[in-house]
Structures are given as C-alpha cells and as structure tokens.
PDB file of C-alpha atoms in Angstrom:
ATOM      1  CA  MET A   1      12.427  18.239   9.796  1.00 46.00           C
ATOM      2  CA  ALA A   2      12.558  17.721   6.041  1.00 51.00           C
ATOM      3  CA  GLU A   3      16.283  16.917   6.006  1.00 54.00           C
ATOM      4  CA  GLY A   4      16.799  13.306   4.960  1.00 57.00           C
ATOM      5  CA  ASP A   5      13.313  12.933   3.499  1.00 68.00           C
ATOM      6  CA  SER A   6      12.898  11.393   0.063  1.00 76.00           C
ATOM      7  CA  PRO A   7      11.008  13.372  -2.621  1.00 79.00           C
ATOM      8  CA  THR A   8       8.018  11.062  -2.062  1.00 80.00           C
ATOM      9  CA  VAL A   9       7.876  11.782   1.669  1.00 80.00           C
ATOM     10  CA  ALA A  10       8.506  15.493   1.101  1.00 83.00           C
ATOM     11  CA  ARG A  11       5.644  15.745  -1.398  1.00 82.00           C
ATOM     12  CA  ARG A  12       3.302  14.132   1.092  1.00 83.00           C
ATOM     13  CA  ARG A  13       4.396  16.455   3.914  1.00 83.00           C
ATOM     14  CA  ILE A  14       3.775  19.526   1.762  1.00 87.00           C
ATOM     15  CA  ARG A  15       0.423  18.273   0.516  1.00 85.00           C
ATOM     16  CA  LEU A  16      -0.893  17.494   3.991  1.00 84.00           C
ATOM     17  CA  ALA A  17       0.503  20.693   5.508  1.00 89.00           C
ATOM     18  CA  LEU A  18      -1.168  22.888   2.872  1.00 92.00           C
ATOM     19  CA  ARG A  19      -4.465  21.062   3.125  1.00 89.00           C
ATOM     20  CA  GLU A  20      -4.474  21.359   6.927  1.00 89.00           C
ATOM     21  CA  ALA A  21      -3.453  25.030   6.793  1.00 92.00           C
ATOM     22  CA  ARG A  22      -6.249  25.884   4.365  1.00 93.00           C
ATOM     23  CA  ASP A  23      -8.808  24.057   6.503  1.00 92.00           C
ATOM     24  CA  ALA A  24      -7.528  25.827   9.630  1.00 92.00           C
ATOM     25  CA  ALA A  25      -7.872  29.187   7.872  1.00 93.00           C
ATOM     26  CA  GLY A  26     -11.445  28.337   6.884  1.00 94.00           C
ATOM     27  CA  LEU A  27     -10.757  28.835   3.172  1.00 93.00           C
ATOM     28  CA  THR A  28     -12.068  26.993   0.148  1.00 92.00           C
ATOM     29  CA  GLN A  29      -9.872  25.885  -2.734  1.00 93.00           C
ATOM     30  CA  LEU A  30     -11.651  28.403  -4.948  1.00 92.00           C
ATOM     31  CA  GLN A  31     -10.859  31.269  -2.560  1.00 94.00           C
ATOM     32  CA  VAL A  32      -7.198  30.249  -2.561  1.00 94.00           C
ATOM     33  CA  ALA A  33      -7.135  30.087  -6.357  1.00 92.00           C
ATOM     34  CA  GLU A  34      -8.658  33.572  -6.674  1.00 94.00           C
ATOM     35  CA  GLU A  35      -6.323  35.121  -4.093  1.00 94.00           C
ATOM     36  CA  MET A  36      -3.192  33.557  -5.604  1.00 93.00           C
ATOM     37  CA  GLU A  37      -4.403  34.195  -9.170  1.00 93.00           C
ATOM     38  CA  TRP A  38      -4.089  30.510  -9.963  1.00 93.00           C
ATOM     39  CA  SER A  39      -6.507  28.172 -11.661  1.00 91.00           C
ATOM     40  CA  LEU A  40      -8.698  26.092  -9.365  1.00 90.00           C
ATOM     41  CA  SER A  41      -7.234  22.970 -10.943  1.00 88.00           C
ATOM     42  CA  LYS A  42      -3.725  24.038  -9.841  1.00 89.00           C
ATOM     43  CA  VAL A  43      -4.808  24.245  -6.192  1.00 91.00           C
ATOM     44  CA  ILE A  44      -6.548  20.887  -6.437  1.00 88.00           C
ATOM     45  CA  ARG A  45      -3.564  19.232  -8.121  1.00 84.00           C
ATOM     46  CA  ILE A  46      -1.145  20.594  -5.490  1.00 88.00           C
ATOM     47  CA  GLU A  47      -3.301  19.339  -2.623  1.00 86.00           C
ATOM     48  CA  ASN A  48      -3.764  15.961  -4.319  1.00 79.00           C
ATOM     49  CA  GLY A  49      -0.034  15.619  -4.864  1.00 76.00           C
ATOM     50  CA  ASP A  50      -0.352  15.484  -8.648  1.00 74.00           C
ATOM     51  CA  VAL A  51       2.097  18.392  -8.996  1.00 81.00           C
ATOM     52  CA  THR A  52       4.681  19.955  -6.705  1.00 86.00           C
ATOM     53  CA  ILE A  53       4.690  23.578  -5.614  1.00 91.00           C
ATOM     54  CA  ALA A  54       7.623  25.891  -6.300  1.00 90.00           C
ATOM     55  CA  PRO A  55       9.216  27.559  -3.247  1.00 90.00           C
ATOM     56  CA  ASN A  56       8.426  30.978  -4.776  1.00 92.00           C
ATOM     57  CA  ASP A  57       4.745  30.044  -4.900  1.00 93.00           C
ATOM     58  CA  LEU A  58       4.839  28.478  -1.451  1.00 94.00           C
ATOM     59  CA  LYS A  59       6.064  31.600   0.379  1.00 93.00           C
ATOM     60  CA  PRO A  60       3.077  33.849  -0.445  1.00 93.00           C
ATOM     61  CA  LEU A  61       0.675  30.940   0.044  1.00 95.00           C
ATOM     62  CA  LEU A  62       1.968  30.317   3.570  1.00 94.00           C
ATOM     63  CA  SER A  63       1.651  34.031   4.297  1.00 94.00           C
ATOM     64  CA  TYR A  64      -1.958  33.964   3.070  1.00 94.00           C
ATOM     65  CA  TYR A  65      -2.648  31.032   5.384  1.00 95.00           C
ATOM     66  CA  GLY A  66      -1.193  32.978   8.305  1.00 94.00           C
ATOM     67  CA  ILE A  67       1.823  30.725   8.783  1.00 93.00           C
ATOM     68  CA  LYS A  68       4.630  33.027   9.895  1.00 90.00           C
ATOM     69  CA  ASP A  69       6.724  30.892  12.246  1.00 92.00           C
ATOM     70  CA  LYS A  70      10.228  31.069  10.742  1.00 91.00           C
ATOM     71  CA  GLU A  71      11.185  27.509  11.626  1.00 91.00           C
ATOM     72  CA  GLN A  72       7.961  26.067  10.202  1.00 91.00           C
ATOM     73  CA  VAL A  73       8.248  28.137   7.024  1.00 92.00           C
ATOM     74  CA  ALA A  74      11.888  27.094   6.535  1.00 92.00           C
ATOM     75  CA  ASP A  75      10.976  23.450   7.086  1.00 91.00           C
ATOM     76  CA  LEU A  76       8.177  23.564   4.504  1.00 91.00           C
ATOM     77  CA  LEU A  77      10.353  25.397   1.991  1.00 91.00           C
ATOM     78  CA  SER A  78      13.012  22.733   2.439  1.00 90.00           C
ATOM     79  CA  SER A  79      10.394  20.047   1.819  1.00 87.00           C
ATOM     80  CA  ALA A  80       9.236  21.881  -1.295  1.00 87.00           C
ATOM     81  CA  ARG A  81      12.777  21.885  -2.710  1.00 88.00           C
ATOM     82  CA  ILE A  82      13.242  18.196  -1.951  1.00 85.00           C
ATOM     83  CA  ALA A  83       9.843  17.380  -3.441  1.00 81.00           C
ATOM     84  CA  ARG A  84      10.847  19.004  -6.718  1.00 78.00           C
ATOM     85  CA  ALA A  85      14.088  17.057  -6.995  1.00 72.00           C
ATOM     86  CA  ARG A  86      14.336  15.468 -10.405  1.00 57.00           C
ATOM     87  CA  GLN A  87      13.777  11.704 -10.265  1.00 56.00           C
ATOM     88  CA  ARG A  88      13.976   8.969 -12.835  1.00 61.00           C
ATOM     89  CA  GLU A  89      10.448   8.151 -13.937  1.00 71.00           C
ATOM     90  CA  ALA A  90       9.193   5.236 -11.885  1.00 83.00           C
ATOM     91  CA  TRP A  91       7.891   2.185 -13.765  1.00 88.00           C
ATOM     92  CA  TYR A  92       4.347   2.658 -12.427  1.00 87.00           C
ATOM     93  CA  GLN A  93       4.248   6.221 -13.808  1.00 85.00           C
ATOM     94  CA  THR A  94       4.952   5.192 -17.392  1.00 88.00           C
ATOM     95  CA  GLN A  95       2.140   5.539 -19.892  1.00 88.00           C
ATOM     96  CA  GLU A  96       1.168   1.871 -20.029  1.00 87.00           C
ATOM     97  CA  PHE A  97       0.685   1.656 -16.279  1.00 90.00           C
ATOM     98  CA  ARG A  98      -0.938   5.090 -15.901  1.00 87.00           C
ATOM     99  CA  GLU A  99      -3.690   3.860 -18.212  1.00 86.00           C
ATOM    100  CA  LEU A 100      -4.050   0.583 -16.318  1.00 87.00           C
ATOM    101  CA  LEU A 101      -3.633   1.443 -12.634  1.00 89.00           C
ATOM    102  CA  SER A 102      -5.799   3.818 -10.628  1.00 89.00           C
ATOM    103  CA  ASP A 103      -4.304   6.937  -9.040  1.00 88.00           C
ATOM    104  CA  ALA A 104      -4.711   5.325  -5.609  1.00 90.00           C
ATOM    105  CA  THR A 105      -2.919   2.157  -6.708  1.00 91.00           C
ATOM    106  CA  ARG A 106       0.014   4.086  -8.174  1.00 90.00           C
ATOM    107  CA  ARG A 107       0.314   6.186  -5.037  1.00 88.00           C
ATOM    108  CA  HIS A 108       0.117   3.024  -2.956  1.00 92.00           C
ATOM    109  CA  ILE A 109       3.026   1.511  -4.912  1.00 91.00           C
ATOM    110  CA  GLU A 110       5.005   4.736  -4.534  1.00 88.00           C
ATOM    111  CA  TYR A 111       4.484   4.801  -0.768  1.00 89.00           C
ATOM    112  CA  GLU A 112       5.191   1.080  -0.451  1.00 89.00           C
ATOM    113  CA  ALA A 113       8.578   1.633  -2.082  1.00 86.00           C
ATOM    114  CA  GLU A 114       9.413   4.228   0.628  1.00 85.00           C
ATOM    115  CA  ALA A 115       7.778   2.639   3.682  1.00 90.00           C
ATOM    116  CA  VAL A 116       9.752   1.691   6.766  1.00 90.00           C
ATOM    117  CA  ALA A 117       6.929  -0.586   7.949  1.00 92.00           C
ATOM    118  CA  VAL A 118       4.051  -2.327   6.178  1.00 94.00           C
ATOM    119  CA  ARG A 119       1.121  -3.866   8.045  1.00 96.00           C
ATOM    120  CA  SER A 120      -1.173  -5.960   5.884  1.00 96.00           C
ATOM    121  CA  TYR A 121      -4.508  -7.399   6.953  1.00 96.00           C
ATOM    122  CA  SER A 122      -6.266  -9.683   4.491  1.00 95.00           C
ATOM    123  CA  ILE A 123      -9.326 -11.896   4.636  1.00 92.00           C
ATOM    124  CA  TYR A 124      -9.395 -13.113   1.023  1.00 91.00           C
ATOM    125  CA  TYR A 125      -5.919 -13.494  -0.475  1.00 93.00           C
ATOM    126  CA  LEU A 126      -2.237 -12.826   0.092  1.00 94.00           C
ATOM    127  CA  PRO A 127      -0.964  -9.239  -0.164  1.00 92.00           C
ATOM    128  CA  GLY A 128       0.422  -8.374  -3.609  1.00 89.00           C
ATOM    129  CA  TYR A 129       4.069  -8.198  -2.518  1.00 88.00           C
ATOM    130  CA  LEU A 130       3.916 -11.833  -1.330  1.00 91.00           C
ATOM    131  CA  GLN A 131       2.236 -13.268  -4.419  1.00 92.00           C
ATOM    132  CA  THR A 132       4.083 -15.582  -6.793  1.00 93.00           C
ATOM    133  CA  GLU A 133       3.462 -14.968 -10.479  1.00 91.00           C
ATOM    134  CA  GLU A 134       1.398 -18.159 -10.806  1.00 93.00           C
ATOM    135  CA  TYR A 135      -0.794 -17.219  -7.847  1.00 94.00           C
ATOM    136  CA  ALA A 136      -1.193 -13.648  -9.132  1.00 91.00           C
ATOM    137  CA  THR A 137      -2.164 -14.983 -12.562  1.00 90.00           C
ATOM    138  CA  ALA A 138      -4.836 -17.230 -11.079  1.00 91.00           C
ATOM    139  CA  LEU A 139      -6.064 -14.448  -8.821  1.00 88.00           C
ATOM    140  CA  THR A 140      -6.408 -11.990 -11.695  1.00 82.00           C
ATOM    141  CA  GLY A 141      -9.184 -14.164 -13.087  1.00 68.00           C
ATOM    142  CA  THR A 142     -10.144 -15.669 -16.385  1.00 55.00           C
ATOM    143  CA  PHE A 143     -10.546 -13.764 -19.601  1.00 49.00           C
ATOM    144  CA  ASP A 144     -11.917 -14.408 -23.081  1.00 49.00           C
ATOM    145  CA  GLU A 145      -9.134 -15.924 -25.181  1.00 50.00           C
ATOM    146  CA  GLU A 146     -10.521 -14.034 -28.188  1.00 49.00           C
ATOM    147  CA  ASP A 147     -10.416 -10.678 -26.405  1.00 52.00           C
ATOM    148  CA  ILE A 148      -6.881  -9.454 -27.086  1.00 48.00           C
ATOM    149  CA  GLY A 149      -7.448  -6.269 -25.079  1.00 56.00           C
ATOM    150  CA  SER A 150      -8.440  -8.233 -21.982  1.00 74.00           C
ATOM    151  CA  ARG A 151      -5.509 -10.594 -22.414  1.00 76.00           C
ATOM    152  CA  GLN A 152      -3.046  -7.708 -22.670  1.00 80.00           C
ATOM    153  CA  ARG A 153      -4.597  -6.045 -19.634  1.00 83.00           C
ATOM    154  CA  VAL A 154      -4.190  -9.203 -17.556  1.00 84.00           C
ATOM    155  CA  GLN A 155      -0.568  -9.532 -18.661  1.00 86.00           C
ATOM    156  CA  LEU A 156       0.118  -5.929 -17.634  1.00 88.00           C
ATOM    157  CA  LEU A 157      -1.557  -6.474 -14.252  1.00 87.00           C
ATOM    158  CA  ILE A 158       0.638  -9.509 -13.648  1.00 89.00           C
ATOM    159  CA  LYS A 159       3.714  -7.528 -14.689  1.00 90.00           C
ATOM    160  CA  ALA A 160       2.765  -4.725 -12.293  1.00 90.00           C
ATOM    161  CA  ARG A 161       2.307  -7.229  -9.461  1.00 89.00           C
ATOM    162  CA  ARG A 162       5.706  -8.784 -10.207  1.00 91.00           C
ATOM    163  CA  MET A 163       7.498  -5.431 -10.264  1.00 91.00           C
ATOM    164  CA  ARG A 164       5.787  -4.305  -7.067  1.00 89.00           C
ATOM    165  CA  ARG A 165       6.906  -7.516  -5.384  1.00 88.00           C
ATOM    166  CA  GLN A 166      10.488  -7.125  -6.600  1.00 89.00           C
ATOM    167  CA  THR A 167      10.609  -3.520  -5.408  1.00 86.00           C
ATOM    168  CA  LEU A 168       9.504  -4.282  -1.873  1.00 84.00           C
ATOM    169  CA  LEU A 169      11.341  -7.566  -1.403  1.00 83.00           C
ATOM    170  CA  SER A 170      14.584  -5.977  -2.599  1.00 86.00           C
ATOM    171  CA  ARG A 171      14.535  -3.670   0.404  1.00 84.00           C
ATOM    172  CA  LEU A 172      13.222  -5.924   3.164  1.00 80.00           C
ATOM    173  CA  ASP A 173      16.390  -5.198   5.091  1.00 82.00           C
ATOM    174  CA  ALA A 174      15.064  -1.630   5.462  1.00 86.00           C
ATOM    175  CA  VAL A 175      11.368  -2.320   6.027  1.00 89.00           C
ATOM    176  CA  GLN A 176       9.394  -4.369   8.541  1.00 90.00           C
ATOM    177  CA  ALA A 177       6.507  -6.383   7.117  1.00 93.00           C
ATOM    178  CA  PHE A 178       3.725  -7.599   9.407  1.00 96.00           C
ATOM    179  CA  VAL A 179       1.195  -9.837   7.675  1.00 97.00           C
ATOM    180  CA  LEU A 180      -2.056 -10.795   9.388  1.00 97.00           C
ATOM    181  CA  LEU A 181      -4.171 -13.298   7.445  1.00 97.00           C
ATOM    182  CA  ASP A 182      -7.547 -14.811   8.122  1.00 96.00           C
ATOM    183  CA  GLU A 183      -7.507 -18.618   8.114  1.00 97.00           C
ATOM    184  CA  SER A 184      -9.650 -18.505   4.970  1.00 96.00           C
ATOM    185  CA  VAL A 185      -6.635 -17.163   3.039  1.00 97.00           C
ATOM    186  CA  PHE A 186      -4.719 -20.355   3.862  1.00 97.00           C
ATOM    187  CA  MET A 187      -7.678 -22.567   2.977  1.00 97.00           C
ATOM    188  CA  ARG A 188      -8.642 -21.039  -0.379  1.00 95.00           C
ATOM    189  CA  PRO A 189      -6.468 -22.879  -2.975  1.00 96.00           C
ATOM    190  CA  ILE A 190      -6.378 -20.190  -5.644  1.00 95.00           C
ATOM    191  CA  GLY A 191      -4.796 -21.625  -8.785  1.00 94.00           C
ATOM    192  CA  GLY A 192      -5.224 -25.222  -7.610  1.00 95.00           C
ATOM    193  CA  ALA A 193      -3.327 -27.384  -5.160  1.00 96.00           C
ATOM    194  CA  LYS A 194       0.045 -27.260  -6.944  1.00 95.00           C
ATOM    195  CA  VAL A 195       0.111 -23.479  -7.487  1.00 96.00           C
ATOM    196  CA  PHE A 196      -1.132 -22.751  -3.989  1.00 97.00           C
ATOM    197  CA  ALA A 197       1.374 -25.140  -2.400  1.00 97.00           C
ATOM    198  CA  GLN A 198       4.168 -23.305  -4.216  1.00 97.00           C
ATOM    199  CA  GLN A 199       2.741 -19.973  -3.067  1.00 97.00           C
ATOM    200  CA  LEU A 200       2.607 -21.038   0.568  1.00 97.00           C
ATOM    201  CA  THR A 201       6.104 -22.531   0.321  1.00 97.00           C
ATOM    202  CA  GLU A 202       7.456 -19.197  -0.950  1.00 95.00           C
ATOM    203  CA  MET A 203       5.709 -17.379   1.886  1.00 94.00           C
ATOM    204  CA  ARG A 204       7.178 -19.902   4.320  1.00 95.00           C
ATOM    205  CA  ARG A 205      10.661 -19.080   2.984  1.00 93.00           C
ATOM    206  CA  LEU A 206      10.172 -15.339   3.524  1.00 91.00           C
ATOM    207  CA  VAL A 207       8.973 -15.907   7.077  1.00 92.00           C
ATOM    208  CA  SER A 208      11.862 -18.284   7.833  1.00 88.00           C
ATOM    209  CA  ASP A 209      14.395 -15.794   6.488  1.00 83.00           C
ATOM    210  CA  GLY A 210      13.100 -13.232   8.949  1.00 76.00           C
ATOM    211  CA  PRO A 211      11.969 -10.155   6.998  1.00 79.00           C
ATOM    212  CA  VAL A 212       8.263 -11.063   7.053  1.00 91.00           C
ATOM    213  CA  HIS A 213       6.326 -11.585  10.280  1.00 95.00           C
ATOM    214  CA  LEU A 214       3.227 -13.731   9.780  1.00 97.00           C
ATOM    215  CA  ARG A 215       0.232 -14.480  11.972  1.00 97.00           C
ATOM    216  CA  MET A 216      -3.106 -16.167  11.342  1.00 97.00           C
ATOM    217  CA  LEU A 217      -6.569 -15.375  12.682  1.00 95.00           C
ATOM    218  CA  PRO A 218      -8.145 -18.811  13.229  1.00 95.00           C
ATOM    219  CA  PHE A 219     -11.768 -19.610  12.499  1.00 94.00           C
ATOM    220  CA  ALA A 220     -12.124 -20.618  16.155  1.00 92.00           C
ATOM    221  CA  LEU A 221     -11.364 -17.104  17.422  1.00 90.00           C
ATOM    222  CA  ASP A 222     -14.312 -16.094  19.622  1.00 89.00           C
ATOM    223  CA  TYR A 223     -13.712 -12.357  19.296  1.00 83.00           C
ATOM    224  CA  PRO A 224     -15.825  -9.948  17.235  1.00 82.00           C
ATOM    225  CA  ILE A 225     -13.882  -8.618  14.248  1.00 79.00           C
ATOM    226  CA  ALA A 226     -14.796  -5.223  12.798  1.00 74.00           C
ATOM    227  CA  ASN A 227     -15.957  -5.460   9.196  1.00 72.00           C
ATOM    228  CA  ASN A 228     -13.140  -3.396   7.718  1.00 71.00           C
ATOM    229  CA  GLY A 229     -12.273  -5.680   4.832  1.00 85.00           C
ATOM    230  CA  SER A 230      -8.652  -6.033   3.736  1.00 91.00           C
ATOM    231  CA  TYR A 231      -6.308  -3.073   4.115  1.00 94.00           C
ATOM    232  CA  GLU A 232      -2.671  -2.067   4.321  1.00 95.00           C
ATOM    233  CA  LEU A 233      -1.018   0.458   6.627  1.00 96.00           C
ATOM    234  CA  LEU A 234       2.189   2.046   5.366  1.00 94.00           C
ATOM    235  CA  ALA A 235       4.507   3.941   7.709  1.00 92.00           C
ATOM    236  CA  LEU A 236       6.765   6.346   5.813  1.00 86.00           C
ATOM    237  CA  SER A 237       8.934   7.158   8.813  1.00 78.00           C
ATOM    238  CA  ASP A 238       9.309   6.356  12.479  1.00 73.00           C
ATOM    239  CA  ARG A 239       7.756   9.679  13.491  1.00 63.00           C
ATOM    240  CA  GLY A 240       4.507   8.145  14.700  1.00 58.00           C
ATOM    241  CA  ALA A 241       0.929   8.262  13.444  1.00 57.00           C
ATOM    242  CA  HIS A 242       1.521  11.321  11.230  1.00 66.00           C
ATOM    243  CA  SER A 243       3.582   9.201   8.854  1.00 78.00           C
ATOM    244  CA  GLU A 244       1.054   6.387   8.424  1.00 91.00           C
ATOM    245  CA  ILE A 245      -1.122   5.917   5.347  1.00 92.00           C
ATOM    246  CA  LEU A 246      -4.073   3.591   4.803  1.00 95.00           C
ATOM    247  CA  TYR A 247      -4.734   1.801   1.525  1.00 95.00           C
ATOM    248  CA  ARG A 248      -7.855  -0.283   1.012  1.00 93.00           C
ATOM    249  CA  GLU A 249      -9.832  -1.751  -1.847  1.00 86.00           C
ATOM    250  CA  ASN A 250     -13.119  -3.598  -2.183  1.00 79.00           C
ATOM    251  CA  GLY A 251     -12.938  -5.096  -5.664  1.00 71.00           C
ATOM    252  CA  VAL A 252     -14.793  -2.167  -7.238  1.00 80.00           C
ATOM    253  CA  THR A 253     -12.604   0.732  -6.201  1.00 86.00           C
ATOM    254  CA  ASP A 254      -9.560   1.524  -4.093  1.00 91.00           C
ATOM    255  CA  GLU A 255      -8.451   4.515  -2.071  1.00 93.00           C
ATOM    256  CA  ILE A 256      -5.602   6.102  -0.155  1.00 92.00           C
ATOM    257  CA  ILE A 257      -6.603   7.606   3.191  1.00 91.00           C
ATOM    258  CA  GLU A 258      -4.285   9.927   5.093  1.00 87.00           C
ATOM    259  CA  ASP A 259      -6.701  11.155   7.752  1.00 86.00           C
ATOM    260  CA  GLN A 260      -4.940  10.605  11.058  1.00 86.00           C
ATOM    261  CA  ALA A 261      -8.054   9.575  12.993  1.00 90.00           C
ATOM    262  CA  THR A 262      -8.840   6.889  10.408  1.00 92.00           C
ATOM    263  CA  THR A 263      -5.305   5.534  10.200  1.00 93.00           C
ATOM    264  CA  GLU A 264      -4.996   5.458  13.990  1.00 92.00           C
ATOM    265  CA  ARG A 265      -8.289   3.550  14.272  1.00 92.00           C
ATOM    266  CA  HIS A 266      -7.153   0.938  11.767  1.00 93.00           C
ATOM    267  CA  ARG A 267      -3.734   0.666  13.415  1.00 94.00           C
ATOM    268  CA  LYS A 268      -5.397   0.052  16.800  1.00 93.00           C
ATOM    269  CA  ARG A 269      -7.611  -2.668  15.316  1.00 92.00           C
ATOM    270  CA  PHE A 270      -4.649  -4.255  13.607  1.00 95.00           C
ATOM    271  CA  GLU A 271      -2.682  -4.412  16.870  1.00 95.00           C
ATOM    272  CA  GLN A 272      -5.672  -5.874  18.727  1.00 94.00           C
ATOM    273  CA  LEU A 273      -6.099  -8.644  16.178  1.00 94.00           C
ATOM    274  CA  TRP A 274      -2.348  -9.221  15.935  1.00 96.00           C
ATOM    275  CA  HIS A 275      -2.196 -10.011  19.652  1.00 95.00           C
ATOM    276  CA  LEU A 276      -5.345 -12.171  19.490  1.00 95.00           C
ATOM    277  CA  SER A 277      -4.101 -14.212  16.531  1.00 96.00           C
ATOM    278  CA  ASN A 278      -2.020 -17.380  16.547  1.00 96.00           C
ATOM    279  CA  ASP A 279       1.601 -16.514  17.194  1.00 95.00           C
ATOM    280  CA  GLU A 280       4.220 -17.048  14.516  1.00 95.00           C
ATOM    281  CA  THR A 281       5.232 -20.503  15.762  1.00 95.00           C
ATOM    282  CA  ASP A 282       1.661 -21.830  15.655  1.00 97.00           C
ATOM    283  CA  THR A 283       1.035 -20.099  12.325  1.00 97.00           C
ATOM    284  CA  ILE A 284       4.101 -21.719  10.756  1.00 96.00           C
ATOM    285  CA  ARG A 285       3.036 -25.093  12.127  1.00 97.00           C
ATOM    286  CA  PHE A 286      -0.372 -24.662  10.478  1.00 97.00           C
ATOM    287  CA  LEU A 287       1.306 -23.425   7.281  1.00 97.00           C
ATOM    288  CA  ASP A 288       3.560 -26.492   7.091  1.00 97.00           C
ATOM    289  CA  SER A 289       0.575 -28.796   7.561  1.00 97.00           C
ATOM    290  CA  ARG A 290      -1.364 -26.993   4.849  1.00 97.00           C
ATOM    291  CA  ILE A 291       1.556 -27.207   2.400  1.00 97.00           C
ATOM    292  CA  LYS A 292       1.867 -30.944   3.056  1.00 96.00           C
ATOM    293  CA  ASP A 293      -1.853 -31.484   2.420  1.00 96.00           C
ATOM    294  CA  LEU A 294      -1.747 -29.484  -0.814  1.00 96.00           C
ATOM    295  CA  GLU A 295       1.319 -31.347  -2.086  1.00 94.00           C
ATOM    296  CA  THR A 296      -0.447 -34.642  -1.374  1.00 94.00           C
ATOM    297  CA  GLN A 297      -3.522 -33.440  -3.269  1.00 93.00           C
ATOM    298  CA  SER A 298      -1.340 -32.338  -6.166  1.00 88.00           C
ATOM    299  CA  GLN A 299       0.415 -35.705  -6.347  1.00 87.00           C
ATOM    300  CA  LYS A 300      -2.902 -37.575  -6.271  1.00 84.00           C
ATOM    301  CA  ALA A 301      -4.287 -35.364  -9.032  1.00 79.00           C
ATOM    302  CA  LYS A 302      -1.141 -35.969 -11.092  1.00 75.00           C
ATOM    303  CA  GLY A 303      -1.522 -39.701 -10.614  1.00 67.00           C
ATOM    304  CA  HIS A 304      -5.027 -39.631 -12.031  1.00 61.00           C
ATOM    305  CA  VAL A 305      -3.981 -37.851 -15.213  1.00 53.00           C
TER     306      VAL A 305
END
C-alpha cells in the first residue's frame, strides 16, 4: 500500500512498477513512447526516476501495459500522487551539488535519508556517515594549492560528506545501522595518528550510545570472502527484499542497483560475514586498543616536534 509512504519511496515504487510492467509486456521504451505519443526521453526519465508521472498519464499507460486489477491500479495512482507532492528542495539537489555529485550519489543520499536500515560493508575506509570532517578531508586526497577549482571541489565534497552525516545521524532513533569493517579499515591511519584516533573515538561513541552496531572481519578469518568490494544496502521499509537498494562504488564510478536478485545476493553475503566476524564486544575491545596505540603514537610524535 502507498499510504504512509514518503514521496521518495513512492517515486521508487512507481519507477520499479512501470519498468517491470513494460518488461512483462515485452515492450521497448521506444514502443511505449510512440503509443503514448511521448518523447523517448520522457519514458526514460520516468523509468529512471528523474521526473514523476501525472496520474492522468499513468492511467492510460497502465491500461497499455495490461494492468487492470482495480486494487493495483488504485495503489499505483495513490503512489503517483504522493510522488508528486511538493517538497522543499533538498541540499543535494541544489545546483552546486548537482554539478559535483553523480546521479547515483545523489540518489544514494536521498535513499539514505529515508532508510529504516543501513548495512555497510567496507574494506578500505569508514562509511561516509561515520566520518569526522578531519578524516573526510584526509580521505578526499591532496590537491594542488594553486588549483582553485580543485580546492573548491574538495571543500564542496567535504561539505557534502558533513551534511550527509548530519542527516543520517539526526534520525538514528528511526534507522538501524549495521557496520561491517575489514580489519584493514582499523589499521589504516588515514590523516595520521591524531586524526585517526579522533575518528575511531567518535565511532566508539556512536557504538556505545547504541544506534550503530559494529563488527570487524579479522585478518585471521579463514573463510573465503567474495570480491564484492565495499557496498551499502539501504532498506526503505520493513516490507522485505523489495524495499532494499544496493549502492556501490569502485573509485572510478558508482551505481545504484535495485535488481532484487542482486540485492538479495549481497544481503545474504553480508549476513554470512556478519555472523563470521568478531562480535561487538570483541570489536570494541580491539577498537579501544587501537585508539590507545594511536594516541600513544600521536603523543610521541608531538614530543619530537
């Protein structure tokens, strides 16, 4: 049922339903455009979620797809109305961020702000919503001090990371966060000992307060791990696999995947590794030891200055 859905969730439901209905009918996007007397770009933009579809356009489209069940039609029309509800422009949709962030990244942020559960698996660095500003700055990389464009871009990236973090952490009472990190994430002191100690201390606070559940995959684990790279699973409702979305990036590009078979496969792998990892007690014990070592390193380095 669409009742109670946010515009974000409603837009996704419509987009997926129309894409699945067209595939089931064996039609191409071009055939749909010609039949409905629309431009091909309009069909593509509706299915990509770039624009919403008006209820008056949706009715004949559903009829063309052969969807006649009254309850299903009413449900989709309700979703269409919710999807078109006027919303205040989100920060990540403003011009400065539209030019900086990829479509997949902006959609990821939008879904993250609506998710009821977030499952993050990382083998290189902490998920964005856990990163302190100092850690995020170090992670963003170096840039030429003379290149003003690069400097401004880095500053915007850091701002986007900060706002994403604030958005998610402000609603941790309404979302469950499960964070699974490879031991290498704890051992790689991005930003130096002082910055990384502060980062781990902040993560320790979030885990202690309860909203974030943390586990570590130790180097000593004698279990083959699929080479998936880092990824995040976002559940937009408690309705099961249909509500889950996969976001992944590889340093060159990023993507949002909504294919149920793919999201279910990644969810299964996440659960397997979650149960094979160190439990939260052992992970926190390791985390405390690592923070202590980093603080000692930082003090020694300060003493040599």
